[in-house]
mmCIF file of C-alpha atoms and ligand atoms in Angstrom:
data_model
loop_
_atom_site.group_PDB
_atom_site.id
_atom_site.type_symbol
_atom_site.label_atom_id
_atom_site.label_comp_id
_atom_site.label_asym_id
_atom_site.label_seq_id
_atom_site.Cartn_x
_atom_site.Cartn_y
_atom_site.Cartn_z
ATOM 1 C CA UNK A 1 0.000 0.000 0.000
ATOM 2 C CA UNK A 2 1.198 3.469 -0.859
ATOM 3 C CA UNK A 3 2.356 5.537 2.115
ATOM 4 C CA UNK A 4 0.239 8.635 2.619
ATOM 5 C CA UNK A 5 1.321 11.700 4.566
ATOM 6 C CA UNK A 6 -1.018 13.667 6.837
ATOM 7 C CA UNK A 7 -1.053 16.456 4.224
ATOM 8 C CA UNK A 8 -1.988 13.958 1.518
ATOM 9 C CA UNK A 9 -4.922 12.706 3.597
ATOM 10 C CA UNK A 10 -6.143 16.256 4.168
ATOM 11 C CA UNK A 11 -6.049 17.076 0.461
ATOM 12 C CA UNK A 12 -7.886 13.811 -0.309
ATOM 13 C CA UNK A 13 -10.551 14.781 2.220
ATOM 14 C CA UNK A 14 -10.848 18.246 0.655
ATOM 15 C CA UNK A 15 -11.142 16.711 -2.808
ATOM 16 C CA UNK A 16 -13.917 14.427 -1.533
ATOM 17 C CA UNK A 17 -15.727 17.381 0.079
ATOM 18 C CA UNK A 18 -15.677 19.107 -3.300
ATOM 19 C CA UNK A 19 -17.183 15.972 -4.861
ATOM 20 C CA UNK A 20 -20.010 15.995 -2.289
ATOM 21 C CA UNK A 21 -20.665 19.738 -2.776
ATOM 22 C CA UNK A 22 -20.664 19.372 -6.558
ATOM 23 C CA UNK A 23 -23.020 16.363 -6.437
ATOM 24 C CA UNK A 24 -25.443 18.261 -4.191
ATOM 25 C CA UNK A 25 -25.224 21.369 -6.354
ATOM 26 C CA UNK A 26 -26.114 19.317 -9.447
ATOM 27 C CA UNK A 27 -28.962 17.475 -7.712
ATOM 28 C CA UNK A 28 -30.439 20.217 -5.510
ATOM 29 C CA UNK A 29 -31.854 18.073 -2.712
ATOM 30 C CA UNK A 30 -30.668 14.476 -2.169
ATOM 31 C CA UNK A 31 -30.224 11.724 0.430
ATOM 32 C CA UNK A 32 -26.766 10.673 1.634
ATOM 33 C CA UNK A 33 -27.242 7.362 -0.239
ATOM 34 C CA UNK A 34 -27.878 9.233 -3.515
ATOM 35 C CA UNK A 35 -24.729 11.326 -2.949
ATOM 36 C CA UNK A 36 -22.738 8.101 -2.385
ATOM 37 C CA UNK A 37 -24.096 6.703 -5.660
ATOM 38 C CA UNK A 38 -23.305 9.869 -7.653
ATOM 39 C CA UNK A 39 -19.792 10.389 -6.244
ATOM 40 C CA UNK A 40 -18.744 6.727 -6.015
ATOM 41 C CA UNK A 41 -17.681 7.337 -2.375
ATOM 42 C CA UNK A 42 -18.697 4.897 0.366
ATOM 43 C CA UNK A 43 -21.802 5.590 2.489
ATOM 44 C CA UNK A 44 -19.691 6.013 5.638
ATOM 45 C CA UNK A 45 -17.281 8.443 3.932
ATOM 46 C CA UNK A 46 -20.222 10.515 2.655
ATOM 47 C CA UNK A 47 -21.850 10.580 6.123
ATOM 48 C CA UNK A 48 -18.612 11.764 7.708
ATOM 49 C CA UNK A 49 -18.016 14.472 5.062
ATOM 50 C CA UNK A 50 -21.641 15.658 5.257
ATOM 51 C CA UNK A 51 -21.373 15.887 9.036
ATOM 52 C CA UNK A 52 -18.236 18.088 8.666
ATOM 53 C CA UNK A 53 -19.968 20.321 6.152
ATOM 54 C CA UNK A 54 -23.097 20.606 8.336
ATOM 55 C CA UNK A 55 -20.910 21.984 11.155
ATOM 56 C CA UNK A 56 -19.634 24.724 8.803
ATOM 57 C CA UNK A 57 -23.204 25.578 7.789
ATOM 58 C CA UNK A 58 -22.667 24.754 4.112
ATOM 59 C CA UNK A 59 -25.076 21.783 4.179
ATOM 60 C CA UNK A 60 -28.500 21.739 5.843
ATOM 61 C CA UNK A 61 -31.125 19.023 6.361
ATOM 62 C CA UNK A 62 -34.415 19.411 4.477
ATOM 63 C CA UNK A 63 -36.864 17.050 6.178
ATOM 64 C CA UNK A 64 -39.922 18.678 4.606
ATOM 65 C CA UNK A 65 -38.586 17.678 1.150
ATOM 66 C CA UNK A 66 -38.550 13.941 1.948
ATOM 67 C CA UNK A 67 -40.720 11.956 -0.513
ATOM 68 C CA UNK A 68 -43.890 10.580 1.079
ATOM 69 C CA UNK A 69 -43.332 6.879 1.683
ATOM 70 C CA UNK A 70 -46.261 4.460 1.850
ATOM 71 C CA UNK A 71 -44.112 1.785 3.484
ATOM 72 C CA UNK A 72 -43.048 1.441 7.106
ATOM 73 C CA UNK A 73 -39.930 3.106 8.442
ATOM 74 C CA UNK A 74 -38.589 6.611 8.324
ATOM 75 C CA UNK A 75 -37.780 8.008 4.849
ATOM 76 C CA UNK A 76 -34.105 8.983 4.476
ATOM 77 C CA UNK A 77 -33.249 12.515 5.584
ATOM 78 C CA UNK A 78 -32.606 14.738 2.565
ATOM 79 C CA UNK A 79 -29.843 17.307 2.508
ATOM 80 C CA UNK A 80 -29.090 20.394 0.403
ATOM 81 C CA UNK A 81 -26.546 23.180 0.159
ATOM 82 C CA UNK A 82 -27.606 25.986 2.494
ATOM 83 C CA UNK A 83 -29.724 28.659 0.762
ATOM 84 C CA UNK A 84 -27.392 31.229 2.364
ATOM 85 C CA UNK A 85 -24.288 29.578 0.841
ATOM 86 C CA UNK A 86 -24.602 31.200 -2.572
ATOM 87 C CA UNK A 87 -26.686 31.818 -5.669
ATOM 88 C CA UNK A 88 -26.537 31.307 -9.422
ATOM 89 C CA UNK A 89 -27.834 33.444 -12.295
ATOM 90 C CA UNK A 90 -29.331 32.211 -15.570
ATOM 91 C CA UNK A 91 -29.825 34.459 -18.622
ATOM 92 C CA UNK A 92 -31.712 33.370 -21.754
ATOM 93 C CA UNK A 93 -31.621 35.341 -25.005
ATOM 94 C CA UNK A 94 -34.496 34.178 -27.228
ATOM 95 C CA UNK A 95 -34.954 35.665 -30.713
ATOM 96 C CA UNK A 96 -37.368 38.252 -29.332
ATOM 97 C CA UNK A 97 -37.070 38.117 -25.527
ATOM 98 C CA UNK A 98 -34.594 38.093 -22.638
ATOM 99 C CA UNK A 99 -35.283 36.100 -19.464
ATOM 100 C CA UNK A 100 -33.266 36.167 -16.239
ATOM 101 C CA UNK A 101 -33.543 33.869 -13.197
ATOM 102 C CA UNK A 102 -31.772 33.886 -9.829
ATOM 103 C CA UNK A 103 -31.671 30.605 -7.919
ATOM 104 C CA UNK A 104 -30.028 29.370 -4.725
ATOM 105 C CA UNK A 105 -27.765 26.304 -4.557
ATOM 106 C CA UNK A 106 -30.623 24.057 -3.398
ATOM 107 C CA UNK A 107 -32.356 24.715 -6.769
ATOM 108 C CA UNK A 108 -35.017 27.110 -5.510
ATOM 109 C CA UNK A 109 -35.753 29.884 -8.019
ATOM 110 C CA UNK A 110 -35.796 33.150 -6.042
ATOM 111 C CA UNK A 111 -36.629 35.656 -8.793
ATOM 112 C CA UNK A 112 -37.378 35.695 -12.520
ATOM 113 C CA UNK A 113 -37.624 38.598 -15.004
ATOM 114 C CA UNK A 114 -38.740 38.629 -18.670
ATOM 115 C CA UNK A 115 -38.619 41.378 -21.305
ATOM 116 C CA UNK A 116 -39.544 41.496 -25.019
ATOM 117 C CA UNK A 117 -36.746 42.860 -27.248
ATOM 118 C CA UNK A 118 -35.424 42.250 -30.806
ATOM 119 C CA UNK A 119 -32.419 40.201 -29.673
ATOM 120 C CA UNK A 120 -31.364 39.013 -33.158
ATOM 121 C CA UNK A 121 -30.316 42.431 -34.452
ATOM 122 C CA UNK A 122 -29.392 44.347 -31.314
ATOM 123 C CA UNK A 123 -26.499 42.660 -29.498
ATOM 124 C CA UNK A 124 -25.324 45.672 -27.456
ATOM 125 C CA UNK A 125 -28.845 46.718 -26.425
ATOM 126 C CA UNK A 126 -29.608 43.093 -25.585
ATOM 127 C CA UNK A 127 -26.544 42.767 -23.344
ATOM 128 C CA UNK A 128 -27.324 46.083 -21.591
ATOM 129 C CA UNK A 129 -30.960 45.117 -21.031
ATOM 130 C CA UNK A 130 -29.958 41.698 -19.674
ATOM 131 C CA UNK A 131 -27.524 43.333 -17.218
ATOM 132 C CA UNK A 132 -30.334 45.622 -15.981
ATOM 133 C CA UNK A 133 -32.688 42.636 -15.571
ATOM 134 C CA UNK A 134 -29.992 40.812 -13.556
ATOM 135 C CA UNK A 135 -29.699 43.786 -11.157
ATOM 136 C CA UNK A 136 -33.480 43.902 -10.727
ATOM 137 C CA UNK A 137 -33.728 40.134 -10.169
ATOM 138 C CA UNK A 138 -30.888 40.123 -7.593
ATOM 139 C CA UNK A 139 -32.628 42.925 -5.716
ATOM 140 C CA UNK A 140 -35.973 41.114 -5.806
ATOM 141 C CA UNK A 141 -34.291 37.917 -4.545
ATOM 142 C CA UNK A 142 -32.406 39.801 -1.814
ATOM 143 C CA UNK A 143 -29.091 38.334 -3.016
ATOM 144 C CA UNK A 144 -25.768 40.246 -2.830
ATOM 145 C CA UNK A 145 -23.627 40.083 -5.948
ATOM 146 C CA UNK A 146 -20.695 38.753 -3.847
ATOM 147 C CA UNK A 147 -22.690 35.577 -3.155
ATOM 148 C CA UNK A 148 -23.161 34.706 -6.837
ATOM 149 C CA UNK A 149 -21.020 31.679 -7.794
ATOM 150 C CA UNK A 150 -21.544 31.973 -11.555
ATOM 151 C CA UNK A 151 -23.693 33.093 -14.489
ATOM 152 C CA UNK A 152 -24.974 30.803 -17.253
ATOM 153 C CA UNK A 153 -26.141 32.401 -20.493
ATOM 154 C CA UNK A 154 -27.987 30.992 -23.508
ATOM 155 C CA UNK A 155 -28.018 32.260 -27.097
ATOM 156 C CA UNK A 156 -30.258 30.903 -29.888
ATOM 157 C CA UNK A 157 -27.412 30.036 -32.258
ATOM 158 C CA UNK A 158 -24.240 27.988 -32.577
ATOM 159 C CA UNK A 159 -21.499 29.074 -30.152
ATOM 160 C CA UNK A 160 -17.873 28.591 -31.148
ATOM 161 C CA UNK A 161 -16.231 26.671 -28.287
ATOM 162 C CA UNK A 162 -12.859 28.305 -28.615
ATOM 163 C CA UNK A 163 -13.853 31.969 -28.688
ATOM 164 C CA UNK A 164 -17.370 31.867 -27.167
ATOM 165 C CA UNK A 165 -18.598 33.914 -30.148
ATOM 166 C CA UNK A 166 -21.637 33.451 -32.385
ATOM 167 C CA UNK A 167 -20.549 31.799 -35.622
ATOM 168 C CA UNK A 168 -23.505 32.110 -38.017
ATOM 169 C CA UNK A 169 -24.431 35.292 -39.871
ATOM 170 C CA UNK A 170 -27.905 34.069 -40.810
ATOM 171 C CA UNK A 171 -29.183 33.176 -37.331
ATOM 172 C CA UNK A 172 -28.104 36.106 -35.133
ATOM 173 C CA UNK A 173 -26.966 38.821 -37.578
ATOM 174 C CA UNK A 174 -26.339 41.431 -34.870
ATOM 175 C CA UNK A 175 -24.087 39.121 -32.834
ATOM 176 C CA UNK A 176 -21.429 37.907 -35.266
ATOM 177 C CA UNK A 177 -17.949 38.234 -33.758
ATOM 178 C CA UNK A 178 -19.313 39.443 -30.378
ATOM 179 C CA UNK A 179 -17.675 37.631 -27.460
ATOM 180 C CA UNK A 180 -20.923 37.308 -25.515
ATOM 181 C CA UNK A 181 -19.349 35.796 -22.358
ATOM 182 C CA UNK A 182 -16.693 38.545 -22.052
ATOM 183 C CA UNK A 183 -19.188 41.315 -22.769
ATOM 184 C CA UNK A 184 -21.646 40.093 -20.135
ATOM 185 C CA UNK A 185 -18.891 39.336 -17.628
ATOM 186 C CA UNK A 186 -17.602 42.916 -17.998
ATOM 187 C CA UNK A 187 -21.110 44.319 -17.392
ATOM 188 C CA UNK A 188 -21.816 42.139 -14.334
ATOM 189 C CA UNK A 189 -18.344 41.709 -12.800
ATOM 190 C CA UNK A 190 -19.031 37.960 -12.568
ATOM 191 C CA UNK A 191 -17.807 34.825 -14.395
ATOM 192 C CA UNK A 192 -20.117 33.973 -17.335
ATOM 193 C CA UNK A 193 -20.348 30.812 -19.447
ATOM 194 C CA UNK A 194 -22.300 30.676 -22.717
ATOM 195 C CA UNK A 195 -24.192 27.748 -24.221
ATOM 196 C CA UNK A 196 -26.640 27.285 -27.113
ATOM 197 C CA UNK A 197 -30.364 27.072 -26.459
ATOM 198 C CA UNK A 198 -30.928 23.375 -27.299
ATOM 199 C CA UNK A 199 -28.131 22.316 -24.918
ATOM 200 C CA UNK A 200 -29.674 24.434 -22.163
ATOM 201 C CA UNK A 201 -33.108 22.897 -22.807
ATOM 202 C CA UNK A 202 -31.539 19.445 -22.434
ATOM 203 C CA UNK A 203 -29.855 20.376 -19.144
ATOM 204 C CA UNK A 204 -33.025 21.961 -17.761
ATOM 205 C CA UNK A 205 -35.254 18.974 -18.546
ATOM 206 C CA UNK A 206 -32.545 16.632 -17.179
ATOM 207 C CA UNK A 207 -32.252 18.531 -13.873
ATOM 208 C CA UNK A 208 -35.835 19.790 -13.335
ATOM 209 C CA UNK A 209 -38.216 18.357 -15.901
ATOM 210 C CA UNK A 210 -39.121 15.338 -18.041
ATOM 211 C CA UNK A 211 -35.561 13.916 -17.977
ATOM 212 C CA UNK A 212 -35.200 13.579 -14.207
ATOM 213 C CA UNK A 213 -33.809 10.195 -13.230
ATOM 214 C CA UNK A 214 -32.754 9.178 -16.773
ATOM 215 C CA UNK A 215 -28.959 8.949 -17.287
ATOM 216 C CA UNK A 216 -29.085 9.512 -21.064
ATOM 217 C CA UNK A 217 -31.429 12.127 -22.454
ATOM 218 C CA UNK A 218 -31.837 13.694 -25.897
ATOM 219 C CA UNK A 219 -33.766 16.979 -26.040
ATOM 220 C CA UNK A 220 -35.178 18.086 -29.380
ATOM 221 C CA UNK A 221 -35.897 21.791 -29.727
ATOM 222 C CA UNK A 222 -38.522 22.129 -32.477
ATOM 223 C CA UNK A 223 -38.840 25.820 -33.186
ATOM 224 C CA UNK A 224 -37.505 28.286 -35.800
ATOM 225 C CA UNK A 225 -34.703 25.712 -36.134
ATOM 226 C CA UNK A 226 -34.543 22.030 -35.184
ATOM 227 C CA UNK A 227 -31.691 21.302 -32.754
ATOM 228 C CA UNK A 228 -30.858 18.607 -30.235
ATOM 229 C CA UNK A 229 -29.131 18.784 -26.845
ATOM 230 C CA UNK A 230 -27.565 15.567 -25.573
ATOM 231 C CA UNK A 231 -26.957 14.612 -21.934
ATOM 232 C CA UNK A 232 -24.900 11.421 -21.854
ATOM 233 C CA UNK A 233 -23.962 9.777 -18.555
ATOM 234 C CA UNK A 234 -25.227 12.885 -16.746
ATOM 235 C CA UNK A 235 -23.067 15.303 -18.770
ATOM 236 C CA UNK A 236 -23.774 17.606 -21.680
ATOM 237 C CA UNK A 237 -22.154 16.289 -24.873
ATOM 238 C CA UNK A 238 -20.956 19.233 -27.008
ATOM 239 C CA UNK A 239 -18.636 17.515 -29.485
ATOM 240 C CA UNK A 240 -15.223 18.868 -30.468
ATOM 241 C CA UNK A 241 -16.413 22.233 -31.777
ATOM 242 C CA UNK A 242 -19.810 22.592 -30.057
ATOM 243 C CA UNK A 243 -21.774 21.335 -33.083
ATOM 244 C CA UNK A 244 -23.058 18.036 -31.619
ATOM 245 C CA UNK A 245 -26.824 17.687 -31.937
ATOM 246 C CA UNK A 246 -27.421 19.523 -35.248
ATOM 247 C CA UNK A 247 -30.198 17.044 -36.020
ATOM 248 C CA UNK A 248 -32.071 19.635 -38.118
ATOM 249 C CA UNK A 249 -29.503 19.166 -40.874
ATOM 250 C CA UNK A 250 -30.077 15.443 -41.234
ATOM 251 C CA UNK A 251 -30.700 14.774 -44.980
ATOM 252 C CA UNK A 252 -34.422 14.128 -45.461
ATOM 253 C CA UNK A 253 -35.345 14.857 -49.104
ATOM 254 C CA UNK A 254 -32.638 14.470 -51.727
ATOM 255 C CA UNK A 255 -34.275 17.005 -54.073
ATOM 256 C CA UNK A 256 -35.821 19.201 -51.362
ATOM 257 C CA UNK A 257 -35.565 22.949 -50.737
ATOM 258 C CA UNK A 258 -32.161 24.580 -50.204
ATOM 259 C CA UNK A 259 -31.338 24.860 -46.493
ATOM 260 C CA UNK A 260 -29.644 27.798 -44.741
ATOM 261 C CA UNK A 261 -26.679 25.461 -44.064
ATOM 262 C CA UNK A 262 -26.078 25.266 -47.859
ATOM 263 C CA UNK A 263 -27.278 21.685 -48.237
ATOM 264 C CA UNK A 264 -30.560 20.604 -49.842
ATOM 265 C CA UNK A 265 -33.573 18.884 -48.302
ATOM 266 C CA UNK A 266 -32.454 18.930 -44.636
ATOM 267 C CA UNK A 267 -35.043 17.888 -42.032
ATOM 268 C CA UNK A 268 -35.323 21.564 -41.030
ATOM 269 C CA UNK A 269 -36.593 22.546 -44.495
ATOM 270 C CA UNK A 270 -39.863 20.689 -43.797
ATOM 271 C CA UNK A 271 -40.151 20.927 -39.995
ATOM 272 C CA UNK A 272 -39.101 24.392 -38.843
ATOM 273 C CA UNK A 273 -41.884 26.667 -37.652
ATOM 274 C CA UNK A 274 -41.740 29.311 -40.434
ATOM 275 C CA UNK A 275 -42.128 26.583 -43.096
ATOM 276 C CA UNK A 276 -45.146 25.236 -41.187
ATOM 277 C CA UNK A 277 -46.776 28.655 -40.715
ATOM 278 C CA UNK A 278 -46.302 29.722 -44.337
ATOM 279 C CA UNK A 279 -47.810 26.540 -45.754
ATOM 280 C CA UNK A 280 -50.810 26.616 -43.374
ATOM 281 C CA UNK A 281 -51.307 30.392 -43.964
ATOM 282 C CA UNK A 282 -51.650 29.920 -47.730
ATOM 283 C CA UNK A 283 -55.118 30.931 -48.913
ATOM 284 C CA UNK A 284 -56.253 32.234 -45.495
ATOM 285 C CA UNK A 285 -55.630 35.913 -46.171
ATOM 286 C CA UNK A 286 -53.368 36.493 -43.156
ATOM 287 C CA UNK A 287 -49.999 35.330 -41.823
ATOM 288 C CA UNK A 288 -50.512 32.796 -39.014
ATOM 289 C CA UNK A 289 -48.132 32.410 -36.051
ATOM 290 C CA UNK A 290 -47.072 28.953 -34.880
ATOM 291 C CA UNK A 291 -49.398 29.372 -31.869
ATOM 292 C CA UNK A 292 -52.280 29.992 -34.346
ATOM 293 C CA UNK A 293 -51.399 26.837 -36.300
ATOM 294 C CA UNK A 294 -51.213 24.734 -33.115
ATOM 295 C CA UNK A 295 -54.609 26.084 -32.043
ATOM 296 C CA UNK A 296 -56.106 25.309 -35.477
ATOM 297 C CA UNK A 297 -54.738 21.753 -35.238
ATOM 298 C CA UNK A 298 -56.301 21.342 -31.792
ATOM 299 C CA UNK A 299 -59.660 22.416 -33.246
ATOM 300 C CA UNK A 300 -59.355 19.755 -35.976
ATOM 301 C CA UNK A 301 -58.287 21.936 -38.944
ATOM 302 C CA UNK A 302 -57.092 19.345 -41.536
ATOM 303 C CA UNK A 303 -54.245 21.366 -43.184
ATOM 304 C CA UNK A 304 -52.829 22.427 -39.778
ATOM 305 C CA UNK A 305 -52.981 18.838 -38.519
ATOM 306 C CA UNK A 306 -51.439 17.467 -41.691
ATOM 307 C CA UNK A 307 -48.507 19.920 -41.804
ATOM 308 C CA UNK A 308 -47.659 19.387 -38.108
ATOM 309 C CA UNK A 309 -47.922 15.601 -38.548
ATOM 310 C CA UNK A 310 -45.559 15.796 -41.567
ATOM 311 C CA UNK A 311 -43.080 17.738 -39.403
ATOM 312 C CA UNK A 312 -43.399 15.080 -36.673
ATOM 313 C CA UNK A 313 -42.744 12.319 -39.220
ATOM 314 C CA UNK A 314 -39.663 14.133 -40.527
ATOM 315 C CA UNK A 315 -38.267 14.819 -37.039
ATOM 316 C CA UNK A 316 -38.905 11.136 -36.209
ATOM 317 C CA UNK A 317 -36.542 10.055 -39.005
ATOM 318 C CA UNK A 318 -33.774 12.156 -37.442
ATOM 319 C CA UNK A 319 -34.640 10.880 -33.957
ATOM 320 C CA UNK A 320 -34.485 7.271 -35.238
ATOM 321 C CA UNK A 321 -30.898 7.838 -36.390
ATOM 322 C CA UNK A 322 -30.065 9.489 -33.092
ATOM 323 C CA UNK A 323 -31.507 6.509 -31.155
ATOM 324 C CA UNK A 324 -29.512 4.029 -33.275
ATOM 325 C CA UNK A 325 -26.324 5.942 -32.458
ATOM 326 C CA UNK A 326 -26.845 6.857 -28.790
ATOM 327 C CA UNK A 327 -29.526 4.485 -27.452
ATOM 328 C CA UNK A 328 -30.998 7.073 -25.008
ATOM 329 C CA UNK A 329 -33.649 6.282 -22.365
ATOM 330 C CA UNK A 330 -35.705 9.384 -23.040
ATOM 331 C CA UNK A 331 -36.275 11.763 -25.951
ATOM 332 C CA UNK A 332 -37.845 15.025 -24.797
ATOM 333 C CA UNK A 333 -39.464 17.299 -27.366
ATOM 334 C CA UNK A 334 -39.514 21.017 -26.523
ATOM 335 C CA UNK A 335 -39.663 24.301 -28.417
ATOM 336 C CA UNK A 336 -42.759 26.155 -29.691
ATOM 337 C CA UNK A 337 -43.896 23.281 -31.930
ATOM 338 C CA UNK A 338 -44.068 20.871 -28.953
ATOM 339 C CA UNK A 339 -47.238 22.691 -27.838
ATOM 340 C CA UNK A 340 -48.993 20.620 -30.557
ATOM 341 C CA UNK A 341 -48.639 17.583 -28.244
ATOM 342 C CA UNK A 342 -49.789 14.274 -29.737
ATOM 343 C CA UNK A 343 -50.515 15.809 -33.178
ATOM 344 C CA UNK A 344 -46.705 16.096 -33.422
ATOM 345 C CA UNK A 345 -45.538 13.278 -31.124
ATOM 346 C CA UNK A 346 -47.752 10.486 -32.544
ATOM 347 C CA UNK A 347 -46.307 10.690 -36.110
ATOM 348 C CA UNK A 348 -42.828 11.271 -34.615
ATOM 349 C CA UNK A 349 -43.104 7.954 -32.706
ATOM 350 C CA UNK A 350 -44.404 6.198 -35.859
ATOM 351 C CA UNK A 351 -41.259 7.242 -37.741
ATOM 352 C CA UNK A 352 -39.042 6.292 -34.832
ATOM 353 C CA UNK A 353 -40.568 2.798 -34.663
ATOM 354 C CA UNK A 354 -40.278 2.411 -38.415
ATOM 355 C CA UNK A 355 -36.697 3.583 -38.907
ATOM 356 C CA UNK A 356 -34.834 2.801 -35.652
ATOM 357 C CA UNK A 357 -33.631 -0.714 -34.902
ATOM 358 C CA UNK A 358 -36.297 -2.386 -32.701
ATOM 359 C CA UNK A 359 -34.202 -2.547 -29.497
ATOM 360 C CA UNK A 360 -33.252 1.160 -29.698
ATOM 361 C CA UNK A 361 -36.910 2.074 -30.351
ATOM 362 C CA UNK A 362 -38.215 -0.027 -27.456
ATOM 363 C CA UNK A 363 -35.637 1.338 -24.991
ATOM 364 C CA UNK A 364 -36.687 4.950 -25.507
ATOM 365 C CA UNK A 365 -39.728 6.929 -24.374
ATOM 366 C CA UNK A 366 -40.685 10.061 -26.358
ATOM 367 C CA UNK A 367 -42.352 12.742 -24.227
ATOM 368 C CA UNK A 368 -43.112 16.455 -24.401
ATOM 369 C CA UNK A 369 -40.911 18.774 -22.337
ATOM 370 C CA UNK A 370 -42.291 19.961 -18.988
ATOM 371 C CA UNK A 371 -40.667 23.384 -18.779
ATOM 372 C CA UNK A 372 -42.087 25.058 -21.900
ATOM 373 C CA UNK A 373 -40.655 28.496 -22.648
ATOM 374 C CA UNK A 374 -38.795 28.527 -19.298
ATOM 375 C CA UNK A 375 -36.556 25.607 -20.412
ATOM 376 C CA UNK A 376 -33.665 27.793 -21.607
ATOM 377 C CA UNK A 377 -33.473 30.152 -18.633
ATOM 378 C CA UNK A 378 -33.709 27.193 -16.211
ATOM 379 C CA UNK A 379 -31.009 25.432 -18.252
ATOM 380 C CA UNK A 380 -28.781 28.506 -17.905
ATOM 381 C CA UNK A 381 -29.124 28.153 -14.107
ATOM 382 C CA UNK A 382 -28.409 24.408 -14.372
ATOM 383 C CA UNK A 383 -25.282 25.198 -16.420
ATOM 384 C CA UNK A 384 -23.814 26.863 -13.315
ATOM 385 C CA UNK A 385 -25.202 24.421 -10.742
ATOM 386 C CA UNK A 386 -24.177 21.214 -12.542
ATOM 387 C CA UNK A 387 -20.806 22.484 -13.820
ATOM 388 C CA UNK A 388 -18.689 19.290 -13.913
ATOM 389 C CA UNK A 389 -15.455 21.272 -13.445
ATOM 390 C CA UNK A 390 -16.422 21.817 -9.780
ATOM 391 C CA UNK A 391 -17.055 25.511 -10.377
ATOM 392 C CA UNK A 392 -19.546 25.774 -7.493
ATOM 393 C CA UNK A 393 -17.186 24.044 -5.030
ATOM 394 C CA UNK A 394 -14.343 26.302 -6.176
ATOM 395 C CA UNK A 395 -16.371 29.489 -5.752
ATOM 396 C CA UNK A 396 -17.724 28.371 -2.382
ATOM 397 C CA UNK A 397 -14.238 27.591 -1.102
ATOM 398 C CA UNK A 398 -13.077 31.026 -2.234
ATOM 399 C CA UNK A 399 -16.006 32.734 -0.571
ATOM 400 C CA UNK A 400 -16.172 30.759 2.669
ATOM 401 C CA UNK A 401 -12.636 29.511 3.233
ATOM 402 C CA UNK A 402 -14.127 26.163 4.343
ATOM 403 C CA UNK A 403 -12.089 24.190 1.821
ATOM 404 C CA UNK A 404 -8.362 24.505 1.386
HETATM 405 ZN ZN1 ZN B 1 -29.341 22.162 -43.411
#
């Protein structure tokens, strides 16, 4: 056995404390047994570390959060990071709105602010408005800026991993070349990480919504574009350059319409919301929104139902390929089009069952997202809370001096 010095033992204990803090930050509220399972530490080690951290005030017991048990015996005591330990900020830039949320480290949302603005064309105004909303939300939540451990921020376009800039001129024309993380960090005086909207939707549903409890989750954002966010083994999968999950550019019709990516007949060219609204609007004398089309479909309008079903069938072909490759437990469909519910999901499942290999199709459940339009801002919060690089533990140790 390797000889270990007293200093070595102390640093091992500190490293394990960080693991426990990070696991709790990612989970919100959990039992000691769940923490042992997530961290791979033994039950007795976790109990001892939790007891240390309770003495410092960083961890508190949350008996009122215990799940109601029908069986005999006391349910396990659930623990969480203390609400006074710190807070996280989430910012979501949609195409036409900005949303901001402040949450504590036990996953309670303390304040939320929304504002309509033309985000696509006005990067500087958008960043300034978001910074003002953050100030207002912190004040409403009663949280001092010094207690914020990090800021997560979502943009509705591809983010270059290396420079944290927006790469596409067609999706966010006002943002090309803007280093969004640096710009926001300068305005807030806080560390900021940026992620694309489909990845944030995936994280949000995994932490708070329809993906809870599933280790492998694919989130499909069906909106003005079709994107996927992938959580594999509990972690967001970005790929080498941040492009993983571009399911909307799966080839669907060889001779189809030209796509904004330069290819022809991509899945997006039949399933994105503006294609749906323009084909259902034809002959009606006015331009319908996607909410109008969904409402028409609910009332039994045949063209609206048909066009949404066609989109579901097309998305299902892409999802079938995704299931063959990744074999996820759950596929969660979000974005504006998901409001169509079974009109979209039924045909999507038909395609999945037809084109995926039978075992991949039977392993997966396809459900609608639970968080609706809040998915991205909640995902921005989750980006900070479930940061696998131990960002929360690092910030807490800096702020509290509890860890070496
Ligand atoms: Zn394309």
